[in-house]
Coordinates of C-alpha atoms in Angstrom, one line a residue:
Chain J
M1 CA 46.4 72.6 -0.6
Q2 CA 45.0 73.1 -4.1
N3 CA 43.7 69.6 -4.0
T4 CA 41.6 70.1 -0.8
K5 CA 40.2 73.3 -2.2
K6 CA 39.0 71.5 -5.3
T7 CA 37.3 68.7 -3.3
I8 CA 35.4 71.3 -1.2
N9 CA 34.2 73.0 -4.4
A10 CA 33.0 69.7 -5.8
K11 CA 31.3 68.9 -2.6
N12 CA 29.5 72.2 -2.7
I13 CA 28.3 71.7 -6.2
I14 CA 26.9 68.2 -5.3
V15 CA 25.2 69.6 -2.2
L16 CA 23.8 72.5 -4.3
V17 CA 22.4 70.1 -6.9
L18 CA 20.8 67.9 -4.2
L19 CA 19.2 71.0 -2.5
I20 CA 17.8 72.2 -5.8
L21 CA 16.3 68.8 -6.5
A22 CA 14.8 68.7 -3.0
S23 CA 13.4 72.2 -3.5
A24 CA 11.8 71.2 -6.8
I25 CA 10.0 68.4 -5.0
I26 CA 8.9 70.7 -2.2
L27 CA 7.7 73.4 -4.6
A28 CA 6.1 71.1 -7.1
P29 CA 2.7 70.9 -5.4
F30 CA 2.4 74.7 -5.6
L31 CA 3.0 74.6 -9.4
F32 CA 0.6 71.7 -9.9
M33 CA -2.1 73.5 -8.1
L34 CA -1.5 76.8 -10.0
I35 CA -1.6 75.1 -13.4
S36 CA -4.7 73.0 -12.5
S37 CA -6.5 76.0 -11.2
F38 CA -6.8 77.3 -14.8
K39 CA -8.3 74.0 -16.1
P40 CA -12.0 73.0 -16.1
G41 CA -13.0 70.7 -13.3
R42 CA -13.8 67.8 -15.6
E43 CA -10.2 67.7 -16.7
L44 CA -9.1 67.2 -13.1
M45 CA -11.7 64.5 -12.7
R46 CA -10.6 62.6 -15.8
Y47 CA -6.9 63.1 -15.8
G48 CA -6.0 63.8 -12.2
I49 CA -3.5 66.6 -11.4
N50 CA -0.6 67.1 -13.8
L51 CA 1.6 69.7 -15.4
N52 CA 0.1 69.4 -18.9
I53 CA -0.4 72.9 -20.3
D54 CA -3.1 73.2 -23.0
L55 CA -3.9 76.8 -23.6
N56 CA -7.1 75.8 -25.5
I57 CA -8.8 74.6 -22.3
M58 CA -7.1 76.9 -19.8
S59 CA -8.8 80.1 -18.7
F60 CA -9.5 82.4 -15.7
D61 CA -13.1 81.1 -15.6
N62 CA -12.6 79.2 -12.3
Y63 CA -11.4 82.4 -10.6
G64 CA -14.5 84.2 -11.9
L65 CA -16.7 81.3 -10.5
L66 CA -15.2 81.9 -7.0
V67 CA -17.1 85.3 -7.0
T68 CA -20.3 84.2 -8.7
D69 CA -20.9 80.5 -8.0
R70 CA -23.4 79.5 -5.2
D71 CA -24.2 83.2 -4.7
G72 CA -20.6 84.0 -3.8
A73 CA -20.3 81.4 -1.0
Y74 CA -16.6 81.4 -1.5
M75 CA -16.4 85.2 -0.9
H76 CA -18.3 84.6 2.4
W77 CA -15.8 82.0 3.5
Y78 CA -12.9 84.3 2.7
K79 CA -14.5 87.2 4.7
N80 CA -15.2 84.8 7.6
S81 CA -11.6 83.6 7.6
L82 CA -10.3 87.2 7.6
I83 CA -12.6 88.2 10.4
I84 CA -11.9 85.1 12.6
T85 CA -8.2 85.3 12.0
T86 CA -8.1 89.0 12.9
M87 CA -10.3 88.5 16.0
H88 CA -8.2 85.5 17.1
T89 CA -4.8 87.2 16.5
V90 CA -5.6 90.5 18.2
L91 CA -7.3 88.9 21.2
A92 CA -4.6 86.2 21.6
L93 CA -1.8 88.7 21.5
F94 CA -3.5 91.0 24.0
L95 CA -4.4 88.3 26.5
T96 CA -1.4 85.9 26.2
S97 CA 1.2 88.7 26.4
M98 CA -0.3 89.9 29.6
V99 CA -0.3 86.4 31.1
G100 CA 3.3 85.8 29.9
Y101 CA 4.4 89.1 31.3
G102 CA 2.7 88.5 34.7
L103 CA 4.3 85.1 35.0
A104 CA 7.8 86.5 34.2
V105 CA 7.8 89.7 36.2
Y106 CA 5.8 89.1 39.4
N107 CA 6.5 86.8 42.3
F108 CA 3.2 85.6 43.7
K109 CA 1.6 82.6 45.4
G110 CA 0.7 80.0 42.8
R111 CA 2.9 81.3 40.1
N112 CA 4.8 78.1 39.6
L113 CA 1.6 76.1 39.7
I114 CA 0.2 78.3 36.9
F115 CA 3.3 78.0 34.8
L116 CA 3.4 74.2 35.2
T117 CA -0.3 74.2 34.2
V118 CA 0.6 76.2 31.0
L119 CA 3.2 73.6 30.1
A120 CA 0.8 70.7 30.9
V121 CA -2.0 72.1 28.8
M122 CA 0.5 72.4 25.8
M123 CA 1.0 68.6 26.0
V124 CA -2.7 67.6 25.8
P125 CA -4.2 67.1 22.3
I126 CA -7.2 69.4 22.3
E127 CA -9.0 67.0 19.9
I128 CA -10.0 64.8 22.8
L129 CA -12.1 67.7 24.2
I130 CA -14.1 68.5 21.1
L131 CA -17.3 66.8 22.4
P132 CA -17.6 68.6 25.8
L133 CA -16.4 71.8 24.2
Y134 CA -19.2 71.4 21.6
R135 CA -21.8 71.0 24.3
L136 CA -20.3 74.0 26.1
T137 CA -20.5 76.3 23.1
V138 CA -24.1 75.2 22.6
F139 CA -24.8 76.0 26.2
M140 CA -23.1 79.4 26.0
N141 CA -25.1 80.1 22.8
I142 CA -22.0 80.8 20.7
I143 CA -22.4 77.8 18.4
N144 CA -22.1 78.6 14.7
T145 CA -20.6 82.1 15.5
Y146 CA -17.2 83.8 15.2
W147 CA -16.9 83.8 19.0
G148 CA -17.5 80.1 19.2
V149 CA -14.5 79.5 16.9
V150 CA -12.3 82.0 18.6
L151 CA -12.9 81.9 22.4
P152 CA -12.0 78.3 23.4
F153 CA -8.5 78.5 22.0
V154 CA -7.7 82.2 22.1
V155 CA -5.5 81.9 25.3
S156 CA -3.0 79.7 23.6
P157 CA -0.6 78.1 26.1
F158 CA 2.1 78.1 23.5
A159 CA 1.8 81.9 23.1
V160 CA 1.8 82.4 26.9
F161 CA 4.9 80.3 27.2
F162 CA 6.5 82.3 24.3
F163 CA 5.8 85.7 25.9
R164 CA 6.9 84.5 29.3
Q165 CA 10.2 83.4 27.9
Y166 CA 10.6 86.7 26.2
A167 CA 9.6 88.8 29.1
V168 CA 12.0 87.0 31.5
G169 CA 14.8 88.6 29.5
L170 CA 13.5 92.1 29.7
P171 CA 15.5 94.6 31.8
K172 CA 13.7 95.0 35.2
E173 CA 15.2 98.5 35.7
F174 CA 12.5 100.0 33.5
I175 CA 9.9 98.6 35.9
D176 CA 11.5 100.2 38.9
A177 CA 11.9 103.5 37.1
G178 CA 8.3 103.4 36.2
R179 CA 7.3 102.8 39.8
I180 CA 9.5 105.6 41.1
D181 CA 7.7 107.9 38.5
G182 CA 4.4 106.8 40.0
C183 CA 3.2 104.7 37.2
G184 CA 0.6 102.0 38.1
E185 CA 1.5 98.4 37.3
F186 CA -0.8 98.3 34.3
G187 CA 0.6 101.7 33.1
I188 CA 4.1 100.3 33.4
Y189 CA 3.0 97.3 31.3
F190 CA 1.2 99.1 28.6
R191 CA 3.4 102.2 28.3
I192 CA 6.9 100.9 29.1
M193 CA 7.1 97.1 28.9
M194 CA 4.8 96.3 26.0
P195 CA 6.7 98.4 23.5
L196 CA 9.8 96.6 24.5
M197 CA 8.2 93.3 23.6
T198 CA 7.5 94.5 20.0
P199 CA 9.7 91.8 18.3
A200 CA 7.8 89.1 20.3
F201 CA 4.5 90.6 19.2
G202 CA 5.6 90.5 15.6
A203 CA 6.7 86.9 15.7
M204 CA 3.6 85.7 17.6
A205 CA 1.2 87.7 15.5
I206 CA 2.3 85.9 12.4
L207 CA 2.3 82.5 14.0
Q208 CA -1.2 83.0 15.6
A209 CA -2.6 84.3 12.3
M210 CA -1.2 81.3 10.5
T211 CA -2.6 78.9 13.0
S212 CA -6.0 80.5 13.0
W213 CA -6.2 80.9 9.2
N214 CA -5.4 77.2 8.7
S215 CA -7.3 75.8 11.7
F216 CA -9.7 73.0 10.8
V217 CA -10.9 70.6 13.5
W218 CA -12.5 73.0 15.8
P219 CA -14.2 75.3 13.2
L220 CA -15.5 72.1 11.5
I221 CA -17.4 71.4 14.7
V222 CA -18.6 74.9 15.6
L223 CA -19.6 76.2 12.2
R224 CA -22.9 74.5 11.2
T225 CA -24.2 76.5 8.2
T226 CA -22.5 77.1 4.8
E227 CA -22.5 80.9 5.0
N228 CA -20.6 80.8 8.3
F229 CA -17.9 78.4 7.1
T230 CA -14.2 79.5 7.0
L231 CA -12.0 78.8 4.0
T232 CA -10.7 75.5 5.3
I233 CA -14.2 74.2 6.2
G234 CA -15.7 75.5 3.0
L235 CA -13.0 74.0 0.8
S236 CA -13.3 70.7 2.6
S237 CA -17.1 70.7 2.0
L238 CA -16.4 71.0 -1.8
I239 CA -14.5 67.7 -1.8
T240 CA -16.9 65.0 -3.0
P241 CA -16.4 61.7 -4.7
Y242 CA -18.4 63.0 -7.7
G243 CA -16.0 65.8 -8.6
N244 CA -18.8 68.3 -9.3
N245 CA -17.1 71.1 -7.5
Y246 CA -13.6 70.8 -8.9
D247 CA -13.8 74.1 -10.7
L248 CA -14.0 75.9 -7.4
L249 CA -11.8 73.6 -5.4
I250 CA -8.4 74.2 -6.9
A251 CA -8.7 77.9 -7.7
G252 CA -10.2 78.4 -4.2
S253 CA -7.3 76.5 -2.6
V254 CA -4.8 78.7 -4.5
M255 CA -6.5 81.9 -3.4
S256 CA -6.6 80.7 0.2
V257 CA -2.8 80.2 0.4
I258 CA -1.8 83.5 -1.2
P259 CA -2.2 85.8 1.9
L260 CA 0.1 83.6 4.0
I261 CA 2.7 83.3 1.2
V262 CA 2.8 87.1 0.8
L263 CA 3.1 87.6 4.5
F264 CA 5.9 85.0 4.7
L265 CA 7.8 86.6 1.8
L266 CA 7.6 90.0 3.4
N267 CA 8.6 88.9 6.9
Q268 CA 10.4 85.6 7.0
K269 CA 12.4 86.4 10.1
A270 CA 9.2 86.7 12.2
F271 CA 7.9 83.4 11.1
I272 CA 11.1 81.6 12.1
S273 CA 11.8 83.4 15.4
G274 CA 8.2 82.7 16.4
L275 CA 9.0 79.0 16.2
T276 CA 12.3 79.2 17.9
I277 CA 12.7 81.9 20.6
G278 CA 12.6 80.2 23.9
G279 CA 10.9 77.3 22.3
V280 CA 13.4 74.5 22.5
K281 CA 15.4 74.4 25.7
G282 CA 15.9 70.8 26.9
Chain C
M1 CA 20.0 101.8 44.2
R2 CA 20.0 99.5 47.2
N3 CA 17.0 101.4 48.5
T4 CA 14.9 100.9 45.4
Q5 CA 15.8 97.2 45.3
L6 CA 14.7 96.8 48.9
T7 CA 11.3 98.4 48.2
Y8 CA 11.0 96.3 45.0
K9 CA 11.5 93.1 47.0
K10 CA 9.3 94.2 49.9
R11 CA 6.4 95.4 47.8
T12 CA 3.7 92.9 47.4
H13 CA 1.4 93.7 44.5
G14 CA -1.7 92.1 46.0
I15 CA -4.2 91.2 43.4
I16 CA -2.4 92.8 40.4
P17 CA -0.3 89.8 39.3
Y18 CA -3.5 87.7 39.4
L19 CA -5.2 90.2 37.1
F20 CA -2.4 89.8 34.7
V21 CA -2.7 86.0 34.6
S22 CA -6.5 85.9 34.9
P23 CA -7.1 85.3 31.2
F24 CA -5.2 82.0 31.4
I25 CA -6.9 81.0 34.6
I26 CA -10.4 81.7 33.3
S27 CA -9.7 80.0 29.9
F28 CA -8.1 77.0 31.7
L29 CA -11.0 76.5 34.0
V30 CA -13.8 77.0 31.4
F31 CA -12.3 75.6 28.3
F32 CA -9.9 73.0 29.6
L33 CA -10.5 71.8 33.1
Y34 CA -14.3 71.7 32.9
P35 CA -14.4 69.8 29.5
T36 CA -11.7 67.4 30.8
I37 CA -13.7 66.6 33.9
S38 CA -16.9 66.4 31.9
T39 CA -15.2 63.9 29.5
I40 CA -14.0 61.8 32.3
V41 CA -17.5 61.7 33.9
M42 CA -19.3 61.1 30.5
S43 CA -16.9 58.2 29.8
F44 CA -18.7 56.3 32.6
Q45 CA -22.2 57.2 31.4
R46 CA -24.7 56.2 28.8
I47 CA -26.1 59.4 27.4
L48 CA -29.3 59.0 25.4
G49 CA -30.6 62.5 25.6
P50 CA -30.4 65.7 27.7
G51 CA -32.4 64.2 30.6
D52 CA -31.6 60.6 30.0
V53 CA -28.2 59.9 31.5
S54 CA -27.2 56.9 33.5
F55 CA -24.0 55.7 35.0
I56 CA -22.9 52.4 33.6
G57 CA -19.5 51.9 35.2
L58 CA -16.7 50.7 32.9
R59 CA -19.1 49.4 30.1
N60 CA -17.9 52.1 27.7
Y61 CA -14.3 51.1 28.3
Q62 CA -15.2 47.4 27.8
N63 CA -16.8 48.3 24.5
L64 CA -13.4 49.6 23.3
L65 CA -12.5 46.0 22.7
N66 CA -13.9 46.0 19.2
P67 CA -12.2 45.7 15.8
L68 CA -12.9 49.3 14.8
F69 CA -11.1 50.7 17.8
F70 CA -8.1 48.4 17.2
T71 CA -8.0 49.4 13.6
A72 CA -8.0 53.1 14.6
L73 CA -5.4 52.5 17.3
K74 CA -3.2 50.5 14.9
N75 CA -3.5 53.1 12.1
T76 CA -2.7 56.0 14.4
T77 CA 0.3 54.2 15.9
I78 CA 1.7 53.2 12.5
Y79 CA 1.2 56.8 11.3
T80 CA 3.0 58.2 14.3
F81 CA 5.8 55.7 14.0
W82 CA 6.5 56.5 10.4
T83 CA 6.2 60.3 10.7
I84 CA 8.8 60.2 13.5
L85 CA 11.0 57.8 11.6
V86 CA 11.0 60.2 8.6
L87 CA 10.7 63.6 10.2
V88 CA 13.6 63.3 12.6
P89 CA 16.6 62.0 10.6
L90 CA 15.7 63.8 7.3
P91 CA 15.4 67.3 8.8
I92 CA 18.5 66.7 10.9
I93 CA 20.5 66.0 7.7
L94 CA 19.1 69.0 5.9
A95 CA 19.7 71.2 8.9
V96 CA 23.3 70.2 9.1
I97 CA 23.7 70.9 5.4
L98 CA 22.0 74.3 5.7
N99 CA 24.1 75.1 8.8
D100 CA 27.3 74.5 7.0
K101 CA 29.2 77.8 6.2
T102 CA 30.2 76.5 2.8
T103 CA 26.6 75.7 1.6
I104 CA 25.5 78.0 -1.2
G105 CA 22.1 79.8 -0.9
K106 CA 21.3 78.5 2.6
N107 CA 18.6 81.1 3.4
V108 CA 16.8 80.7 0.1
F109 CA 16.6 76.9 0.6
R110 CA 15.5 77.3 4.3
S111 CA 12.6 79.5 3.1
I112 CA 11.7 77.1 0.3
F113 CA 11.6 74.1 2.7
F114 CA 9.4 76.1 5.1
M115 CA 6.8 77.1 2.5
P116 CA 4.6 74.0 2.7
A117 CA 4.0 74.8 6.4
L118 CA 2.0 77.8 5.2
T119 CA -0.7 75.7 3.6
S120 CA -3.6 74.3 5.5
V121 CA -4.0 70.5 5.9
I122 CA -7.0 70.9 3.6
V123 CA -5.2 72.6 0.7
A124 CA -2.2 70.3 1.0
G125 CA -4.6 67.3 1.3
I126 CA -6.5 68.4 -1.8
F127 CA -3.3 68.4 -3.8
F128 CA -2.1 65.0 -2.5
R129 CA -5.6 63.5 -2.8
Y130 CA -5.3 64.1 -6.6
A131 CA -1.6 63.5 -6.9
F132 CA -2.3 60.0 -5.4
G133 CA -5.4 59.7 -7.6
E134 CA -6.1 56.5 -9.6
Q135 CA -5.9 58.0 -13.1
E136 CA -2.7 56.9 -14.9
T137 CA -2.1 60.5 -16.0
T138 CA -2.1 61.9 -12.5
F139 CA 1.1 63.1 -10.8
I140 CA 2.4 60.0 -9.0
N141 CA 1.0 57.4 -11.4
A142 CA 2.4 59.3 -14.3
I143 CA 5.9 59.0 -12.7
L144 CA 5.4 55.3 -12.1
G145 CA 4.2 55.0 -15.8
N146 CA 7.5 56.5 -17.0
L147 CA 9.3 53.9 -14.9
G148 CA 7.2 51.1 -16.4
V149 CA 5.1 50.5 -13.3
K150 CA 1.3 50.0 -13.7
P151 CA -0.9 52.7 -12.1
I152 CA -1.8 52.1 -8.4
V153 CA -5.1 52.8 -6.7
W154 CA -3.3 54.5 -3.9
L155 CA -6.1 55.6 -1.6
Q156 CA -8.1 52.4 -1.7
Q157 CA -5.5 50.1 0.0
K158 CA -4.2 50.2 3.5
S159 CA -0.5 50.3 3.0
T160 CA -0.5 52.7 0.1
G161 CA -3.1 54.9 1.8
M162 CA -0.8 55.1 4.8
F163 CA 2.1 56.0 2.5
A164 CA 0.1 58.9 1.1
L165 CA -0.7 60.1 4.6
V166 CA 3.0 60.0 5.6
V167 CA 4.0 61.8 2.4
L168 CA 1.5 64.6 3.1
C169 CA 2.7 65.0 6.7
T170 CA 6.4 65.0 5.6
W171 CA 5.7 67.6 3.0
R172 CA 4.0 70.0 5.4
W173 CA 6.3 69.5 8.5
L174 CA 9.8 69.0 7.0
G175 CA 10.6 72.7 7.0
V176 CA 9.3 73.4 10.5
N177 CA 11.5 70.6 11.9
I178 CA 14.5 71.9 9.9
I179 CA 14.1 75.2 11.7
Y180 CA 13.9 73.5 15.1
F181 CA 17.1 71.5 14.4
L182 CA 18.9 74.6 12.9
S183 CA 18.2 76.5 16.1
G184 CA 19.5 73.5 18.0
L185 CA 22.7 73.4 15.9
Q186 CA 23.4 77.0 16.6
N187 CA 23.5 76.3 20.3
I188 CA 26.3 73.8 20.0
P189 CA 29.6 75.5 20.9
A190 CA 31.9 75.9 17.9
E191 CA 34.9 75.1 20.1
L192 CA 33.8 71.5 20.3
Y193 CA 34.2 71.1 16.5
E194 CA 37.5 73.0 16.5
S195 CA 39.0 70.7 19.1
A196 CA 37.7 67.7 17.2
D197 CA 39.4 69.0 14.1
I198 CA 42.7 69.2 16.0
D199 CA 42.2 65.6 17.1
G200 CA 41.7 64.7 13.4
A201 CA 38.1 63.6 13.6
N202 CA 36.3 63.1 10.3
A203 CA 32.9 64.5 9.4
I204 CA 31.0 61.3 10.4
N205 CA 32.8 61.1 13.8
K206 CA 31.9 64.7 14.5
F207 CA 28.3 64.2 13.5
I208 CA 27.9 61.2 15.9
N209 CA 30.0 62.5 18.8
I210 CA 29.2 66.2 18.8
T211 CA 26.2 67.0 16.6
L212 CA 23.8 64.3 17.7
P213 CA 24.4 64.6 21.5
G214 CA 24.2 68.4 21.1
L215 CA 20.8 68.1 19.4
R216 CA 19.4 65.7 22.0
P217 CA 17.1 68.3 23.6
V218 CA 15.7 69.3 20.2
I219 CA 15.3 65.6 19.2
I220 CA 13.4 64.9 22.4
Y221 CA 11.2 68.0 21.8
V222 CA 10.4 67.1 18.2
I223 CA 9.6 63.5 19.1
T224 CA 7.3 64.6 21.9
I225 CA 5.3 67.0 19.6
S226 CA 5.3 64.3 16.9
V227 CA 3.7 61.8 19.3
Y228 CA 1.2 64.4 20.3
G229 CA 0.5 65.4 16.7
G230 CA 0.5 61.9 15.3
Y231 CA -2.0 60.5 17.8
A232 CA -4.2 63.5 17.4
M233 CA -4.2 63.3 13.6
F234 CA -7.6 63.8 11.9
A235 CA -7.7 66.4 9.2
E236 CA -5.3 64.6 6.9
S237 CA -7.4 61.5 6.9
Y238 CA -10.6 63.6 6.6
T239 CA -9.4 65.2 3.3
Y240 CA -8.5 61.9 1.8
W241 CA -11.5 59.9 2.9
G242 CA -14.1 62.2 4.5
T243 CA -15.7 60.5 7.5
S244 CA -16.6 57.3 5.7
N245 CA -13.2 55.4 5.8
P246 CA -14.1 52.3 3.7
G247 CA -12.8 49.2 5.3
G248 CA -11.1 51.3 8.1
I249 CA -8.5 52.7 5.7
G250 CA -6.9 55.7 7.4
L251 CA -9.4 55.6 10.3
T252 CA -7.7 57.5 13.2
L253 CA -8.6 57.6 16.9
V254 CA -9.8 61.3 16.7
Q255 CA -11.9 60.4 13.7
Y256 CA -13.4 57.5 15.7
I257 CA -14.3 60.0 18.4
Y258 CA -15.9 62.3 15.8
Q259 CA -17.9 59.5 14.2
T260 CA -19.0 58.0 17.5
G261 CA -19.8 61.4 19.1
F262 CA -21.3 63.3 16.2
N263 CA -22.6 60.8 13.7
Q264 CA -23.8 58.1 16.1
N265 CA -24.5 60.6 19.0
D266 CA -22.9 58.2 21.5
M267 CA -21.2 60.8 23.7
G268 CA -20.4 58.4 26.5
F269 CA -18.5 55.9 24.3
A270 CA -16.8 58.8 22.4
S271 CA -15.6 60.2 25.7
A272 CA -14.1 56.8 26.7
I273 CA -12.1 56.8 23.4
G274 CA -10.9 60.3 24.2
I275 CA -9.7 59.5 27.7
T276 CA -8.0 56.3 26.3
L277 CA -6.3 58.4 23.7
L278 CA -5.1 60.9 26.3
L279 CA -3.6 58.0 28.4
I280 CA -1.9 56.5 25.3
V281 CA -0.3 59.8 24.4
M282 CA 0.9 60.3 28.0
I283 CA 2.2 56.7 28.3
V284 CA 4.0 56.8 24.9
N285 CA 5.7 60.1 25.7
V286 CA 6.8 58.9 29.2
I287 CA 8.3 55.8 27.6
Q288 CA 9.9 57.9 24.9
L289 CA 11.3 60.5 27.3
S290 CA 12.7 57.9 29.7
F291 CA 14.2 56.0 26.7
F292 CA 16.1 59.2 25.8
G293 CA 17.1 59.8 29.4
Y294 CA 15.1 62.9 29.8
F295 CA 14.2 62.3 33.4
R296 CA 17.7 61.2 34.4
K297 CA 18.9 64.6 33.2
E298 CA 16.3 66.4 35.3
E299 CA 17.7 64.6 38.4
D300 CA 21.3 65.8 38.2

């Protein structure tokens, strides 16, 4: 008896050590970036990225440059990212929750066809559509605008699927009660059912915000001028073989990750349930 | 009660359900169906300018038989293969460890493993671009230096460039896949393990006979999205090499679409690449799903 207890303890310690090692590898890039962000760009060019700390050359200068350099282009990108992420998240939640609810609650002709279409669209890489979508945004006159970035992908099939799975599990008695009280169908949705879906909204809000904040391929195609870039596009435009922008690049990267890390540390459960609720069912 | 149920069933809501789902229908028609059809049509055309369009049959598809396309196809396939080979077994093992009641600090580790998923491809790519830099003092070469290995010019060779791509992908996606597998593990009934304990099964037996079969739906799901994500890869390669891709290192199919469509302005040929990519993703996933018996399961 004592013997088995001892082996379990030893096993636990080994597992713990391995997990700590793995965590160190996983977290290392964050530490490297943070340290490099305080060094002049030429250091990065000459020595690459490393953990050497030399207080003589380290300073907050790079962070100051983010505000002043290139007439504050970086601040523009930050602002654009904030606006696009907010627009995308609010619109996506409003629209996809309605669709998901509609698919879950009503029986109507074509419902199964629409649901299958949602699933099918989830399985097609949107990257193959970038050319015709580009021409479409030119035609719709929303190229190089916030709307051009947001509109084509705001009704995310994944979010529709997520809300549909969530709404299927809602108690239908509330709907009947609402009808008896004379509520219209939209009144029932907005006043009674939507509040019941709050946990789903929380989880999806975070996931949609994260997707939008980090999205790259589509904004790269829609946004044509520097002052309209988002953070991802702006930062990628700083990468050159000559290394002349390294001062901005690392500090700018660090600042761009911080909002999501704060959001994650405050609300880890929502991140994780957004990925899993109703997501994986063979 | 029976009365209300009757009225509930009888009542048809007319146009209202369609109003609820209309955002999806509109978005699907405008931003999915129309572009898809237009890609199919353009793939049979030569497009020289807005008014200068002619149908050229299968010529664009015949033009796919060129070394650059095969390089892109090969790179993308190898990348997808390696990401699946790493990003299925590794997160399963970690998820099993994090699901074990006796593991210390499970929630902390789960959060730590998830953190890379918060970074954009660009930010993660910037780090790994310099970590895999050619200087002997940079992260990876410095480690090799301590082991007595000479510095490697990682991003200028095909195999080491591919390695750097797979490392980047693994770092960003490991935690997400762990969460998928953790939720799969929680759906496996505990009684299965209890009765296996009574039968005297050891840990490896239980893993092979209970855990892996129980995780099958999640494994299928993760492989499906990995095929989709792997073949659509673009941004990772873009951060490492921009759009130049010297010698085709890291050239992917989507990057080939981008170069053909936007840099060379050959919309017809780019569309043919896109349609071919779509067919490849569908075929690979059908093969993969039937290999894992997904369709068989649907039948019974």
